[in-house]
Amino acid sequence: MKKIYASMISIGAYAPEKRLTNSDLEKMVDTTDEWIVKRTGIKERRIAAANEATSDLAFKAAEIAIERSGLAKNDIDMVLVATLSGDFLFMPSTAAVLAGKLGLKDTPAFDVLAACSGFIYALATAKAYVESGMARNVLIVGAEVSSRFMDYSDRSVCILFGDGAGAAVISATDDPARAIVDVKIAADGSLWDFLTIEGGSKNPDGKRVMTMKGNETFKIAVRTLTNDVIEILARNNLDSNAITHFVPHQANLRIIQAVGDALKLAPEQVVLTVDKFGNTSAASIPMAINEIYESGRLKTGDLMLLDAFGGGLAWGSALVRFAGK
Ligand code: ACO
């Protein structure tokens, strides 16, 4: 029997209209544009409209990705949504809501919860389903309206996050040249308290806002992200020169630059959107891929190195040859 490979055949994204700039934040908390730009690289982020939920953003990104894939909606046989800010607290899943909006009535749909690494976890899941023959065309979406879970009086967190969605279609192919080369995911739950949103069974009365041990997270993020990409390149006998686009999670420009420097990447290899979208958590990597797609930088056959890190702590990396047109 011929081996089946999983392939990323399209990308799409959606960013809400409303912009929250650093000068807007200066009026809300004790901060400055200069501090935010210097410490994070962020200039503005997008905020969903009051009538937009996470599945609405996911739907807009998904429609674009499906259209660019050349498939019909009914060809999608699995829907995965990576999010930490779903439409509902635990039930129903945002993936099920999204599948309903897409008109899919008999399709498996579930959420993937791995915070900012969720898109890589969804990619790993889609790859496994496709390669095992259990699915042929998986829609994976990273979507967040994390602004609903922000404490806009906590300057150490609220300046970082923005809303948005990105989607990709992962399809079966027998051509190894179009395949997702490798995906690597990991977690260390002993550090669960570095990033939290309370309100679950452990503390139902806890505040449903994001908390973060920023400085501790920063140090572990740089070390883990660097080691992770070195490992995935090594186990595939690849050098960082082979990478056309390094697409890291857009949490902080300083983290991205530290990893880029450790890998000796040229600036043109590194994809940056953190300045205009901030940290969109699970949406950040697909939104960044969409950015290079729409600007014409991403070409069929280009090798992307994806790299994410976040709450859990959970992290992951992937080597993806783009097979879209
Ligand atoms: N404006 C002005 N001053 C501020 C602000 C602000 N918005 N926020 C914090 N400060 C102050 C602090 O109070 C502190 O003051 P002090 O020295 O008087 O105590 C000082 O700035 C330095 O604070 P640090 O927290 O040490 O600042 P740091 O350089 O670490 O930057 C940041 C903070 C941007 C949060 C950084 O630590 C970071 O990016 N961390 C990692 C984030 C990350 O990768 N998260 C994982 C993904 S997210 C997810 O999974 C959901």
GROMACS .gro file of C-alpha atoms and ligand atoms in nm, residues 29-32 35-36 39-40 84 114-117 154-161 195 210 212-219 221 225 249 251-255 279 281 309-314, ligand 1:
model
   98
   29VAL     CA    1  -0.289   5.162   3.246
   30ASP     CA    2   0.038   5.307   3.375
   31THR     CA    3   0.250   5.232   3.066
   32THR     CA    4   0.414   5.404   2.771
   35TRP     CA    5   0.816   5.072   2.717
   36ILE     CA    6   0.587   4.844   2.517
   39ARG     CA    7   1.020   4.533   2.574
   40THR     CA    8   0.785   4.356   2.331
   84LEU     CA    9  -0.789   2.932   2.489
  114ALA     CA   10  -0.258   2.393   2.427
  115ALA     CA   11  -0.265   2.773   2.472
  116CYS     CA   12  -0.025   2.954   2.239
  117SER     CA   13   0.105   2.621   2.104
  154ASP     CA   14  -0.302   4.455   3.471
  155ARG     CA   15  -0.036   4.630   3.262
  156SER     CA   16   0.198   4.331   3.266
  157VAL     CA   17  -0.046   4.118   3.061
  158CYS     CA   18  -0.307   4.332   2.884
  159ILE     CA   19  -0.055   4.512   2.665
  160LEU     CA   20   0.053   4.183   2.506
  161PHE     CA   21  -0.259   4.020   2.365
  195LEU     CA   22   0.006   3.109   3.271
  210MET     CA   23  -0.526   3.572   3.212
  212MET     CA   24   0.125   3.528   3.366
  213LYS     CA   25   0.461   3.503   3.538
  214GLY     CA   26   0.607   3.705   3.251
  215ASN     CA   27   0.972   3.723   3.337
  216GLU     CA   28   1.004   3.354   3.437
  217THR     CA   29   0.810   3.253   3.123
  218PHE     CA   30   1.037   3.469   2.908
  219LYS     CA   31   1.354   3.291   3.018
  221ALA     CA   32   1.056   3.039   2.640
  225LEU     CA   33   1.213   2.739   2.174
  249HIS     CA   34   0.480   3.231   1.782
  251ALA     CA   35   0.473   3.664   2.175
  252ASN     CA   36   0.760   3.907   2.204
  253LEU     CA   37   1.008   4.046   1.950
  254ARG     CA   38   1.296   3.992   2.195
  255ILE     CA   39   1.216   3.619   2.227
  279ASN     CA   40   0.023   3.797   2.077
  281SER     CA   41  -0.206   3.304   2.104
  309PHE     CA   42   0.551   2.813   2.331
  310GLY     CA   43   0.287   2.895   2.594
  311GLY     CA   44   0.065   2.801   2.884
  312GLY     CA   45   0.082   2.442   3.009
  313LEU     CA   46   0.366   2.492   2.975
  314ALA     CA   47   0.330   2.346   2.627
  326ACO     N1   48   0.449   4.925   3.121
  326ACO     C1   49   0.546   4.977   3.200
  326ACO     N2   50   0.613   4.902   3.290
  326ACO     C2   51   0.579   4.774   3.303
  326ACO     C3   52   0.478   4.714   3.224
  326ACO     C4   53   0.412   4.794   3.131
  326ACO     N3   54   0.315   4.751   3.051
  326ACO     N4   55   0.467   4.584   3.259
  326ACO     C5   56   0.557   4.561   3.354
  326ACO     N5   57   0.624   4.674   3.382
  326ACO     C6   58   0.732   4.697   3.480
  326ACO     C7   59   0.730   4.596   3.592
  326ACO     O1   60   0.641   4.637   3.692
  326ACO     C8   61   0.873   4.599   3.638
  326ACO     O2   62   0.894   4.712   3.719
  326ACO     P1   63   0.993   4.704   3.847
  326ACO     O3   64   1.129   4.675   3.788
  326ACO     O4   65   0.977   4.838   3.906
  326ACO     O5   66   0.940   4.591   3.930
  326ACO     C9   67   0.952   4.622   3.508
  326ACO     O6   68   0.858   4.676   3.414
  326ACO    C10   69   1.013   4.496   3.449
  326ACO     O7   70   0.914   4.392   3.451
  326ACO     P2   71   0.941   4.249   3.393
  326ACO     O8   72   0.818   4.165   3.408
  326ACO     O9   73   1.068   4.197   3.451
  326ACO    O10   74   0.963   4.287   3.239
  326ACO     P3   75   1.012   4.199   3.120
  326ACO    O11   76   1.128   4.262   3.055
  326ACO    O12   77   1.024   4.054   3.160
  326ACO    O13   78   0.891   4.212   3.016
  326ACO    C11   79   0.707   4.076   2.939
  326ACO    C12   80   0.763   4.166   3.051
  326ACO    C13   81   0.693   4.161   2.816
  326ACO    C14   82   0.573   4.021   2.983
  326ACO    C15   83   0.806   3.960   2.910
  326ACO    O14   84   0.843   3.901   3.033
  326ACO    C16   85   0.750   3.851   2.821
  326ACO    O15   86   0.732   3.873   2.703
  326ACO     N6   87   0.733   3.729   2.876
  326ACO    C17   88   0.702   3.609   2.799
  326ACO    C18   89   0.565   3.607   2.742
  326ACO    C19   90   0.543   3.475   2.673
  326ACO    O16   91   0.620   3.429   2.591
  326ACO     N7   92   0.436   3.407   2.708
  326ACO    C20   93   0.410   3.275   2.655
  326ACO    C21   94   0.312   3.279   2.548
  326ACO     S1   95   0.159   3.344   2.602
  326ACO    C22   96   0.046   3.213   2.624
  326ACO    O17   97   0.073   3.097   2.621
  326ACO    C23   98  -0.095   3.249   2.651
   0.00000   0.00000   0.00000
